[in-house]
mmCIF file of C-alpha atoms in Angstrom:
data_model
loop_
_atom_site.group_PDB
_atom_site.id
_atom_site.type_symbol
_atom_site.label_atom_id
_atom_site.label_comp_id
_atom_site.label_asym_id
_atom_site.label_seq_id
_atom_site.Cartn_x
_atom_site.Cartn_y
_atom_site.Cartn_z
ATOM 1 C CA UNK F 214 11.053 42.973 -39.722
ATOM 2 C CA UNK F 215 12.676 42.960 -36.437
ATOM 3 C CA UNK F 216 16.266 44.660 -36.011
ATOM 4 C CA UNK F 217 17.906 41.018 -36.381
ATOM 5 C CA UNK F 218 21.185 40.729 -38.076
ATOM 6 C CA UNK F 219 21.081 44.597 -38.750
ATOM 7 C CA UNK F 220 24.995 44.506 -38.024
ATOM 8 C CA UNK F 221 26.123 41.782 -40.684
ATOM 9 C CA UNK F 222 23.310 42.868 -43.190
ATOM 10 C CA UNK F 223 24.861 46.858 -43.109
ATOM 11 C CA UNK F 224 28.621 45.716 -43.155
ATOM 12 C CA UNK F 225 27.521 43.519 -46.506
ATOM 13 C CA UNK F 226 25.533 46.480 -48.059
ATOM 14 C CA UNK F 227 28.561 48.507 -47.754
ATOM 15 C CA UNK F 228 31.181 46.116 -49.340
ATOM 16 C CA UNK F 229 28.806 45.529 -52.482
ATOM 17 C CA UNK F 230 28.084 49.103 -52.898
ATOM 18 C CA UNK F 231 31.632 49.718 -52.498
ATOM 19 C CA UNK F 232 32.086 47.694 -54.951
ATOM 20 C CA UNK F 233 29.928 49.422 -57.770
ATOM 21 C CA UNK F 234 30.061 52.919 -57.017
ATOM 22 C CA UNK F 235 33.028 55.492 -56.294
ATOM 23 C CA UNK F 236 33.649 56.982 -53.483
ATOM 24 C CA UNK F 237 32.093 60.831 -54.386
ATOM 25 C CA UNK F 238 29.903 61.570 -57.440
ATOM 26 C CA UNK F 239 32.460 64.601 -58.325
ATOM 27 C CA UNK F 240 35.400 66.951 -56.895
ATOM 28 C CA UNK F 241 32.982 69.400 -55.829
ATOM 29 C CA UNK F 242 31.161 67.122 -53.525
ATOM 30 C CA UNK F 243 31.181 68.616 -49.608
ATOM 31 C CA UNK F 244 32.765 64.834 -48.858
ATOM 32 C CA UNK F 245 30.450 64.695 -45.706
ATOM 33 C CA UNK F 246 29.185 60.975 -46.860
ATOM 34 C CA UNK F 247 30.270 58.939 -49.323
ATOM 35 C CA UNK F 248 27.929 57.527 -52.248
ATOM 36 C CA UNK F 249 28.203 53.549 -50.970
ATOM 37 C CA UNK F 250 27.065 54.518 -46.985
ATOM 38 C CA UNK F 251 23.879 56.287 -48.550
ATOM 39 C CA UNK F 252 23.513 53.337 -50.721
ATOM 40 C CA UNK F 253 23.789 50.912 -48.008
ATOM 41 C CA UNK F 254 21.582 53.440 -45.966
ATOM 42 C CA UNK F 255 19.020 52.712 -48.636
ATOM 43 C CA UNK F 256 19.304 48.768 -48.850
ATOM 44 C CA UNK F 257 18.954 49.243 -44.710
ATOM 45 C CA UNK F 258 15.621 50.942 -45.524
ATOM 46 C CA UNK F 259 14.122 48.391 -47.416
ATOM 47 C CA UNK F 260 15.611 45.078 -45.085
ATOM 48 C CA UNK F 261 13.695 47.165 -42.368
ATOM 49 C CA UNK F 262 10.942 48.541 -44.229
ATOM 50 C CA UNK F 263 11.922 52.282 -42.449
ATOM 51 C CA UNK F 264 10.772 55.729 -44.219
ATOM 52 C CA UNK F 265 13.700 58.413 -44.757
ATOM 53 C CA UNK F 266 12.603 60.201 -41.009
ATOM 54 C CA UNK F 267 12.194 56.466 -39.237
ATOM 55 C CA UNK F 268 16.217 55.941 -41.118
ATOM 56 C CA UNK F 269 17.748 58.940 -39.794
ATOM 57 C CA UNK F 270 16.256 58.225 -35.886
ATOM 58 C CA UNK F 271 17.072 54.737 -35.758
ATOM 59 C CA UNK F 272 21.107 55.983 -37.062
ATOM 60 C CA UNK F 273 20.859 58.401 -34.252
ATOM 61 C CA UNK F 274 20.711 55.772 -31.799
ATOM 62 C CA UNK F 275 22.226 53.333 -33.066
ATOM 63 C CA UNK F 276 25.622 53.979 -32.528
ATOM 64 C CA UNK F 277 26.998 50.443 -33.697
ATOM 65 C CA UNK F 278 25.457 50.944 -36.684
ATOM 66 C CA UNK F 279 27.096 54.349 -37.469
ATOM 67 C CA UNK F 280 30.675 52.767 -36.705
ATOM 68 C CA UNK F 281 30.060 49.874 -38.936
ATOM 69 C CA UNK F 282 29.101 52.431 -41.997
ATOM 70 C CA UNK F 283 31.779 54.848 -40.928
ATOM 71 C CA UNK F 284 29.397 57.022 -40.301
ATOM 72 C CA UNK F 285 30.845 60.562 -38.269
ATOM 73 C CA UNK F 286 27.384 62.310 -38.218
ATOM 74 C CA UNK F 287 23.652 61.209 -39.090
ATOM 75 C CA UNK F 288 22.461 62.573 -42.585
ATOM 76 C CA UNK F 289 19.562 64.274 -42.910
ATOM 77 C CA UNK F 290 16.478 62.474 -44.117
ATOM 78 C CA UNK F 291 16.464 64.964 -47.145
ATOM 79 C CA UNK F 292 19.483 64.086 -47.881
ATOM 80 C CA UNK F 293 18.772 60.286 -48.488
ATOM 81 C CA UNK F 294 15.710 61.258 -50.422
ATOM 82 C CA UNK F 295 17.886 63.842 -53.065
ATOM 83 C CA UNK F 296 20.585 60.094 -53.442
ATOM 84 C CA UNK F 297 17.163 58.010 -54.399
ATOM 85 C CA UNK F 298 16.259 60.553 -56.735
ATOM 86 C CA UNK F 299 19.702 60.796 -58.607
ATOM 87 C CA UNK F 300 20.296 57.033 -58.258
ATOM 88 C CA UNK F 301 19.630 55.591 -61.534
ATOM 89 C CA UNK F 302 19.113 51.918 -62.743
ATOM 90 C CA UNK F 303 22.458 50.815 -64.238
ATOM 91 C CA UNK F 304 24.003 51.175 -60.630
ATOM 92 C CA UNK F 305 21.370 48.998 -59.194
ATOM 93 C CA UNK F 306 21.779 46.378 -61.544
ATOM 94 C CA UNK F 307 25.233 46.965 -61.005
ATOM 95 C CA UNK F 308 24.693 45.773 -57.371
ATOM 96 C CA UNK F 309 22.795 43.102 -58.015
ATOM 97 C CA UNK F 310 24.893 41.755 -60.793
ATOM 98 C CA UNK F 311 27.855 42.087 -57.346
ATOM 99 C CA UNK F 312 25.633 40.163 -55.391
ATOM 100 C CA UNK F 313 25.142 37.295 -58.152
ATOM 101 C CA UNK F 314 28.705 37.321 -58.636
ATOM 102 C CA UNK F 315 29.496 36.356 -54.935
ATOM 103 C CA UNK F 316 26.289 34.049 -54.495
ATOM 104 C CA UNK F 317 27.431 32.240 -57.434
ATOM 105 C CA UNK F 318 31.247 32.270 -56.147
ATOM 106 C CA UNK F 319 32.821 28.958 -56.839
ATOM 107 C CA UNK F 320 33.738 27.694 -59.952
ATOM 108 C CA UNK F 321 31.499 24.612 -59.992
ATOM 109 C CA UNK F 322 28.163 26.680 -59.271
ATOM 110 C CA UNK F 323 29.490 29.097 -62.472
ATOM 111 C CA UNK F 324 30.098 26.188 -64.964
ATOM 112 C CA UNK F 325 26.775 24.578 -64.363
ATOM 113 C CA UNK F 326 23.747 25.885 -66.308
ATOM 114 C CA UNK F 327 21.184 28.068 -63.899
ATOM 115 C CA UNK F 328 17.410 26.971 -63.895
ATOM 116 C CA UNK F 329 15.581 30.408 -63.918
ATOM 117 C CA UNK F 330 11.984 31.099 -63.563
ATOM 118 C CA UNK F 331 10.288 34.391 -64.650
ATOM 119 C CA UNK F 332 7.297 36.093 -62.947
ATOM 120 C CA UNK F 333 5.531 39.178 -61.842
ATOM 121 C CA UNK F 334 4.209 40.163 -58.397
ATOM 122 C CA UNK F 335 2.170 43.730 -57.279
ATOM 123 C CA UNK F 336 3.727 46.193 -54.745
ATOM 124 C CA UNK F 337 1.592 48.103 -53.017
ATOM 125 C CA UNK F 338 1.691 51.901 -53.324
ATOM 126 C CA UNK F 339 2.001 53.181 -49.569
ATOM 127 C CA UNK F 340 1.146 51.170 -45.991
ATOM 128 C CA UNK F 341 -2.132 50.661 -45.990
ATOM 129 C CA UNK F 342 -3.831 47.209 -45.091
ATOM 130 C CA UNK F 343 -4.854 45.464 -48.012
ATOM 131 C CA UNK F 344 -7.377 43.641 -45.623
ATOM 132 C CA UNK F 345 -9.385 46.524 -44.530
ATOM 133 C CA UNK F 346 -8.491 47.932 -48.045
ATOM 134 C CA UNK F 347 -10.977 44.758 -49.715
ATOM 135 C CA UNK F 348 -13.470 44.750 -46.397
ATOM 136 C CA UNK F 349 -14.533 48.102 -46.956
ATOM 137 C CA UNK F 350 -14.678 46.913 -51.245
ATOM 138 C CA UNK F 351 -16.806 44.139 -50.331
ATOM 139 C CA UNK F 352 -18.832 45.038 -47.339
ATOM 140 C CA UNK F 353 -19.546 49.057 -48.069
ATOM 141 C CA UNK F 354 -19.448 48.469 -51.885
ATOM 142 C CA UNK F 355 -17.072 50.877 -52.688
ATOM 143 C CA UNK F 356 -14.345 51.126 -55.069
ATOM 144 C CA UNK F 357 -10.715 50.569 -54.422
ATOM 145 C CA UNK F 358 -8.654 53.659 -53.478
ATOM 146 C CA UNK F 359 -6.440 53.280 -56.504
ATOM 147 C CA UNK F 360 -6.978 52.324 -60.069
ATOM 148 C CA UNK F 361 -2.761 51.722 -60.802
ATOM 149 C CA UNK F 362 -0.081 50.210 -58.677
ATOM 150 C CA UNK F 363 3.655 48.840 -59.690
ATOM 151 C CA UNK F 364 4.207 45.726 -61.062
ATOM 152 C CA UNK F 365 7.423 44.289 -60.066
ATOM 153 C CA UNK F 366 9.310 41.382 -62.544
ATOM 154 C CA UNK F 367 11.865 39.329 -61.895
ATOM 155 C CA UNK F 368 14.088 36.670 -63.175
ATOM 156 C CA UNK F 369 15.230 33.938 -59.689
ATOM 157 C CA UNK F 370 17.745 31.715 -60.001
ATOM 158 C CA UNK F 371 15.397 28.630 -58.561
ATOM 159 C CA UNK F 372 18.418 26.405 -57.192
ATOM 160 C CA UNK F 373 19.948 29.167 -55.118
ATOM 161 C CA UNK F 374 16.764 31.504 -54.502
ATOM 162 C CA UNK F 375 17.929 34.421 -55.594
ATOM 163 C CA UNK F 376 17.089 37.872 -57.946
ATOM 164 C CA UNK F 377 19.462 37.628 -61.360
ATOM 165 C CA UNK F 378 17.508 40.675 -63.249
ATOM 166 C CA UNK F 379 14.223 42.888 -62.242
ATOM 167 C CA UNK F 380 12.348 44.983 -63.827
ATOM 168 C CA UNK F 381 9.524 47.709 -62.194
ATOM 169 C CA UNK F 382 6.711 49.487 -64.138
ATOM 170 C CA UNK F 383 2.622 50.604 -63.284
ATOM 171 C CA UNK F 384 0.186 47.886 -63.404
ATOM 172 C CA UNK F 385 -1.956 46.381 -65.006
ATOM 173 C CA UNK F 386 -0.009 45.702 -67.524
ATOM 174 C CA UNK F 387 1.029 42.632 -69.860
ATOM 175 C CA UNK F 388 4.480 41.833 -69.340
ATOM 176 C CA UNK F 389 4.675 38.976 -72.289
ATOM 177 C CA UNK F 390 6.451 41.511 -74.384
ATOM 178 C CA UNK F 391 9.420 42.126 -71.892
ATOM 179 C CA UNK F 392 10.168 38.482 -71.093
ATOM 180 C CA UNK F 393 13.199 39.077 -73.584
ATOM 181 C CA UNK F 394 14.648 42.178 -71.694
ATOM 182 C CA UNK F 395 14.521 40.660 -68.504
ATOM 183 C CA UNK F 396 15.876 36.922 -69.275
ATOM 184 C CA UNK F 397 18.708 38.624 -71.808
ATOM 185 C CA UNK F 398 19.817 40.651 -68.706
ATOM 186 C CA UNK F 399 19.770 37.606 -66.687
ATOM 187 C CA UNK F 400 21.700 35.730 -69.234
ATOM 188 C CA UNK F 401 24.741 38.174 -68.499
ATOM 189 C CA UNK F 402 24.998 37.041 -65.011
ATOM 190 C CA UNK F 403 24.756 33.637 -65.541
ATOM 191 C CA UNK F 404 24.578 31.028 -67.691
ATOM 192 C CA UNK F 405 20.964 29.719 -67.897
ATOM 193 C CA UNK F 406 19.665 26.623 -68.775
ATOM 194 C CA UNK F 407 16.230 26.036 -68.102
ATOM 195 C CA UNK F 408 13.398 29.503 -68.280
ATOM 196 C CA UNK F 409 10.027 28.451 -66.425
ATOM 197 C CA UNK F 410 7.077 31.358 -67.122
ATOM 198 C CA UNK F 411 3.669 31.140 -66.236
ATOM 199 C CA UNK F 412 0.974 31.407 -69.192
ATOM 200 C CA UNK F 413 1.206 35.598 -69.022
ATOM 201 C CA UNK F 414 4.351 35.266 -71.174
ATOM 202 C CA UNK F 415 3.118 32.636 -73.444
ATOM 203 C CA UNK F 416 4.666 33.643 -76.941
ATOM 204 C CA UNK F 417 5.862 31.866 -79.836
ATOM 205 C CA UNK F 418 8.036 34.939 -80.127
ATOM 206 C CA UNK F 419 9.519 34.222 -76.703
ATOM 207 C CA UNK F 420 9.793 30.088 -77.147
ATOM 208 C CA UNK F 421 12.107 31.261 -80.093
ATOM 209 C CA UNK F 422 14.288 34.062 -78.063
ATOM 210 C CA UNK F 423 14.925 31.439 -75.652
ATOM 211 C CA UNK F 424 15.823 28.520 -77.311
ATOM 212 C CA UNK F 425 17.417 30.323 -80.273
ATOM 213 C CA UNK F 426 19.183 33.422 -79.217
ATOM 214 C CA UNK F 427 20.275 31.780 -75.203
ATOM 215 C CA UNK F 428 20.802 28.091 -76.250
ATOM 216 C CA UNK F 429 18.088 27.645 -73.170
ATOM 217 C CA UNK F 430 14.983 24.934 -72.856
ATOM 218 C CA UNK F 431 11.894 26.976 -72.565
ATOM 219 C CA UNK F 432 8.346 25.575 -70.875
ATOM 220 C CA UNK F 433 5.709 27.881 -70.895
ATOM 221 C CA UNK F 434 2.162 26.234 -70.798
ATOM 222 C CA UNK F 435 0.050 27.304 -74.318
ATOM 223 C CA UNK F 436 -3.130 28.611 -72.850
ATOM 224 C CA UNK F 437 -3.903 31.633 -75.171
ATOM 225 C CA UNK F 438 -6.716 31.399 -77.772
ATOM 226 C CA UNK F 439 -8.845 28.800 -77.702
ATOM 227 C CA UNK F 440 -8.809 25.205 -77.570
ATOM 228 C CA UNK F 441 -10.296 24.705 -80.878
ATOM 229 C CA UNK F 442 -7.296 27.039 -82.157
ATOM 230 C CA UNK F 443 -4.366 25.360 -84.459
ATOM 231 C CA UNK F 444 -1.468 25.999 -82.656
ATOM 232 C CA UNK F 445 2.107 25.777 -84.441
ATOM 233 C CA UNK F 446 5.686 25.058 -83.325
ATOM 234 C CA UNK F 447 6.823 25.344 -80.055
ATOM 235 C CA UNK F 448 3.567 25.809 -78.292
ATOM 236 C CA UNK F 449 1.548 23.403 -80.073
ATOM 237 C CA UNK F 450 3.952 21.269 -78.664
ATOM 238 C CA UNK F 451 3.653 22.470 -74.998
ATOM 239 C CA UNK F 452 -0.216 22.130 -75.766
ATOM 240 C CA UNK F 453 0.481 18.211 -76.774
ATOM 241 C CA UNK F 454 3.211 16.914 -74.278
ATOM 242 C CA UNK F 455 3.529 19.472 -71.678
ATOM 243 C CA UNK F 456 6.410 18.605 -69.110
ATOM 244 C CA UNK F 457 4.551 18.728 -65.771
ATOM 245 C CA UNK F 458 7.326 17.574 -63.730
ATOM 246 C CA UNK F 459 9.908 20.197 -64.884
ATOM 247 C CA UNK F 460 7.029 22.752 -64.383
ATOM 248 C CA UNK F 461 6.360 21.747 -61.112
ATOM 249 C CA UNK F 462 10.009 24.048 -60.003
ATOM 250 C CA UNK F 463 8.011 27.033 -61.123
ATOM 251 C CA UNK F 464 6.576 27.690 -57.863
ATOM 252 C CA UNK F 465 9.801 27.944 -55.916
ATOM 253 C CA UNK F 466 9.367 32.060 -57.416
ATOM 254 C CA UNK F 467 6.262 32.153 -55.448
ATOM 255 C CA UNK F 468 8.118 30.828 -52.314
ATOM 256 C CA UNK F 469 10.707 33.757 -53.092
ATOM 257 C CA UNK F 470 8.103 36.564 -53.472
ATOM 258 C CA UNK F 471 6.290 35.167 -50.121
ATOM 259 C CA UNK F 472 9.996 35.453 -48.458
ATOM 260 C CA UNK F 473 10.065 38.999 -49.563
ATOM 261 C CA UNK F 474 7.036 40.401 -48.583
ATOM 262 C CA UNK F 475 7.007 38.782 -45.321
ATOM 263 C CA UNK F 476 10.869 39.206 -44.101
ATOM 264 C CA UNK F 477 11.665 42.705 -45.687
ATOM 265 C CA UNK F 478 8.156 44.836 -47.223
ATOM 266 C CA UNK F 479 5.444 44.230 -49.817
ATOM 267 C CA UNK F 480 5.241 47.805 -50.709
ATOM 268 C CA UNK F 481 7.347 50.333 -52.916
ATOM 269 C CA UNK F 482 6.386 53.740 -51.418
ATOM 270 C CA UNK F 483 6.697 57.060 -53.346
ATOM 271 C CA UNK F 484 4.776 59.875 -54.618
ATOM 272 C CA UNK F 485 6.227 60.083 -58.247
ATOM 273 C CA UNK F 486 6.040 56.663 -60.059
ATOM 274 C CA UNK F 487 9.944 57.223 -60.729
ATOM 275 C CA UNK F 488 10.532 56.946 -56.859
ATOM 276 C CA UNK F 489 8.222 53.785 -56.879
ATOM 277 C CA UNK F 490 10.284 51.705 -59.138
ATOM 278 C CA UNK F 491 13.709 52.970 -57.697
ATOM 279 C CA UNK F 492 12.132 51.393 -54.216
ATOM 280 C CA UNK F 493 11.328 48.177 -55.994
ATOM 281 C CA UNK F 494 14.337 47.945 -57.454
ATOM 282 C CA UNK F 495 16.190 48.338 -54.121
ATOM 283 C CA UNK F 496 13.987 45.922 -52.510
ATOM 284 C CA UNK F 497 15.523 42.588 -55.180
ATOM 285 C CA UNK F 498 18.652 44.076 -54.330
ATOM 286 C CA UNK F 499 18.187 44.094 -50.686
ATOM 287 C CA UNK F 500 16.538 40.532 -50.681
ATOM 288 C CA UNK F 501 20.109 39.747 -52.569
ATOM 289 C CA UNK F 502 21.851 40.970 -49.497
ATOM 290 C CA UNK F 503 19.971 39.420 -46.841
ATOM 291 C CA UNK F 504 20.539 35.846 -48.910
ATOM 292 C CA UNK F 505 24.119 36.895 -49.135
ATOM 293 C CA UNK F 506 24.471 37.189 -45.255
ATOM 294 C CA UNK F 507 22.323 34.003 -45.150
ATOM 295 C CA UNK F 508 24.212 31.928 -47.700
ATOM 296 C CA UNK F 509 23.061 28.226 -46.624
ATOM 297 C CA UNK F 510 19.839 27.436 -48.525
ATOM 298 C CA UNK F 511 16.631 27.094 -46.946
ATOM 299 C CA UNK F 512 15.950 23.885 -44.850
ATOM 300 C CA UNK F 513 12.650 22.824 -44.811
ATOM 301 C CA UNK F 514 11.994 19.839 -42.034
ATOM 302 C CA UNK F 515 9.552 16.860 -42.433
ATOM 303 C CA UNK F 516 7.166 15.892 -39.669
ATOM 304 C CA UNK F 517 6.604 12.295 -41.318
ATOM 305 C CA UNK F 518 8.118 9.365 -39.026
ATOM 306 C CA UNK F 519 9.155 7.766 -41.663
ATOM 307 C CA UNK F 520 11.103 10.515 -42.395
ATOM 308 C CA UNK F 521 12.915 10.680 -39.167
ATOM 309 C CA UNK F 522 16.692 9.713 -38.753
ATOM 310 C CA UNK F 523 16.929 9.710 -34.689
ATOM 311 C CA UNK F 524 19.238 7.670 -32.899
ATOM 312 C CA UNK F 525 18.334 4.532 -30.530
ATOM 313 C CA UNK F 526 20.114 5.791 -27.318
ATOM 314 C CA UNK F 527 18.827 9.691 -28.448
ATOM 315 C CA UNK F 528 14.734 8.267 -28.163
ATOM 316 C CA UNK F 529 15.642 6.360 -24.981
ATOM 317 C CA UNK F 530 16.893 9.396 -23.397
ATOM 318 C CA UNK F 531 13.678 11.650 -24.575
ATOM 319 C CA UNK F 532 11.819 9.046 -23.299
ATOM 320 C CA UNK F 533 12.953 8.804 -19.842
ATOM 321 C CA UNK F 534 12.534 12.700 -20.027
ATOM 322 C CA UNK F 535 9.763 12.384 -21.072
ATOM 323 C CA UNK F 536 8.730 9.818 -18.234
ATOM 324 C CA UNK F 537 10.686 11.816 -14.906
ATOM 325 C CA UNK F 538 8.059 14.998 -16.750
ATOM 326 C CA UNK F 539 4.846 12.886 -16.470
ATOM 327 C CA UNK F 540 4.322 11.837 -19.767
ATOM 328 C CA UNK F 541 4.550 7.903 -20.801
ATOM 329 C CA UNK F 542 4.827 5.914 -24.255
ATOM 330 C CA UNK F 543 1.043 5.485 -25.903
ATOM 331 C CA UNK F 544 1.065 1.662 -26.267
ATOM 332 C CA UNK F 545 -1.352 1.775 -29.404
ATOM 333 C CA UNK F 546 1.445 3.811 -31.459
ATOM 334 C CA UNK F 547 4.876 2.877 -30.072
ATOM 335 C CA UNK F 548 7.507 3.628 -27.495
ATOM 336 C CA UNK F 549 8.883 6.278 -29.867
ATOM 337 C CA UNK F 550 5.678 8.079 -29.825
ATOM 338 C CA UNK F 551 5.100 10.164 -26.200
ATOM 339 C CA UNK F 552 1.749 10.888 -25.167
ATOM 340 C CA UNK F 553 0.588 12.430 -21.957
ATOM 341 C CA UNK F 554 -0.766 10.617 -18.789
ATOM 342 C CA UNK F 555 -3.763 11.130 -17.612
ATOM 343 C CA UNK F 556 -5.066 14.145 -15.689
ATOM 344 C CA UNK F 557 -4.950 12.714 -12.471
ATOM 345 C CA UNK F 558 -1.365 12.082 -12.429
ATOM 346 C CA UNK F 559 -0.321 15.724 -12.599
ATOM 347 C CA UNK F 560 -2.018 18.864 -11.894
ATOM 348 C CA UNK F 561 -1.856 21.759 -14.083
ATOM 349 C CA UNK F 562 -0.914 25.284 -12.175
ATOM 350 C CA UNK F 563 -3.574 28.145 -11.937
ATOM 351 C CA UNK F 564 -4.108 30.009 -15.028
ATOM 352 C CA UNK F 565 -1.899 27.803 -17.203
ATOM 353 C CA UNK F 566 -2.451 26.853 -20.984
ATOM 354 C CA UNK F 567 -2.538 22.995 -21.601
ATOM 355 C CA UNK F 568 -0.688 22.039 -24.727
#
């Protein structure tokens, strides 16, 4: 994405990472940089979607940026690569237990129940385009370039839109089995209330972790076997009565993986599969950041006019605007409603686009 809000995004990388790691890994360390700037350098790599050469040019001329990581001298793109590879996965759950923590700050937001929803989504392996990637599949009928690719899970707070737990290994794979893992971890963040899951993790196994072990409602739709099957217990009962409505939430994780892959990367680069799941892990805990710095929740704005709440005086004066601009009120629909004169009343200039 474009270098918007690097300045906020770095200064709230370092005060988390701060926050979970120390200051040098040992006594012996040269004390040239300090573990949180290369893990903020790392969360600034995924916001961006840079590589570890792209990182170390855009420090070098970025000299704002250096000052707000207290940076004295650019490090060497090897030397990011050697932290990824000895960063390990309690200190980035660490992180983004920090970053739940102050997302879920006051002491109303912490007393209330969290509505969770649980789902997987595929990262792609390096930078190629997936379009040309299924053009040449479908036109020159040959096979897709890779056979594997990493499967990231998560568990998302739906109210607040944000990563409470993650979890990264190679795809395909079934992830009904680690439904458990991922929601317990959750469950030490926050209190949860409500787990959505899509019919991947239907379980009777899982119905009974949730509602059992966490206290939680669970609503998983009972699609496995088939219909002529006798189902028992908690799914027979999702198969009888299922609770459309409260189901309906469960595509708010969609909205959050489309957020993701669009604002910050929809890949997890790496040779080794070990470096691939460190860089998915990174990227929830970057997304954590950037909804940290951006801590109002999405507006979304309705184009019905019913929907409207405008003034009387504030349409009058769009109107006349609107009017002294060459534009008058379309009887058939209203005065509120502007459509434009005809074309003989105004002339467009040479080359221009009519709207």
């Amino acid at each position: 994405m474009a270098e918007v809000g690097l300045l906020p995004f770095a200064r709230t990388a370092l005060q988390v990472s701060r926050a979970v790691l120390p200051r040098y890994r040992s006594r012996f360390s040269k004390r040239q940089f300090t573990q949180p700037q290369l893990l903020a350098i790392l969360c600034l790599m995924r916001y961006e979607d840079w590589t570890f050469r792209e990182a170390e040019v855009r420090l070098s001329e970025h000299r704002e940026l250096r000052q707000v990581l207290g940076l004295v001298s650019v490090p060497d793109f090897t030397t990011l690569y050697r932290f990824l590879q000895r960063l390990d996965d309690q200190t980035i759950d660490r992180a983004v237990g920090e970053t739940v923590r102050r997302l879920r700050g006051s002491l109303r937001q912490k007393r209330r129940r969290a509505r969770v929803a649980v789902d997987a989504t595929g990262l792609a392996q390096g930078a190629v385009s997936t379009f040309f990637v299924r053009r040449m599949h479908h036109h020159g009928q040959k096979p897709l370039p890779w056979r594997h690719w990493l499967k990231w899970v998560v568990v998302v707070d739906l109210d607040q839109q944000f990563v409470l737990s993650q979890l990264a290994r190679r795809g395909p794979w079934n992830d009904c089995a680690n439904l458990p893992a991922v929601v317990e971890a959750a469950s030490k963040q926050t209190r949860i209330g409500l787990v959505l899951a899509d019919a991947e993790f239907d379980s009777e196994r899982n119905h009974t972790y949730i509602r059992k072990r966490l206290g939680a409602q669970s609503v998983i739709p009972a699609k496995r076997g088939k219909k002529t099957w006798r189902l028992q217990g908690v799914r027979a009962e999702m198969r009888r009565a299922f609770p459309q409505r409260i189901y309906r939430r469960r595509s708010l994780i969609e909205s959050l993986f489309s957020s993701v892959k669009r604002k910050l990367s929809a890949r997890a680069p790496g040779r080794s599969l070990r470096t691939q799941m460190r860089q998915a892990l990174l990227l929830g805990l970057s997304f954590n950041l950037y909804r940290l710095k951006h801590r109002r929740p999405f507006m979304r704005m309705s184009t019905e006019p019913d929907r409207l709440r405008i003034s009387k005086t504030k349409i009058q004066n769009q109107i006349g605007s609107k009017l002294r601009n060459g534009f008058r009120p379309h009887r058939s629909l209203g005065s509120s409603v502007l459509a434009p004169a005809p074309s003989s009343a105004y002339i467009l200039p040479s080359g221009g686009d009519h709207v």
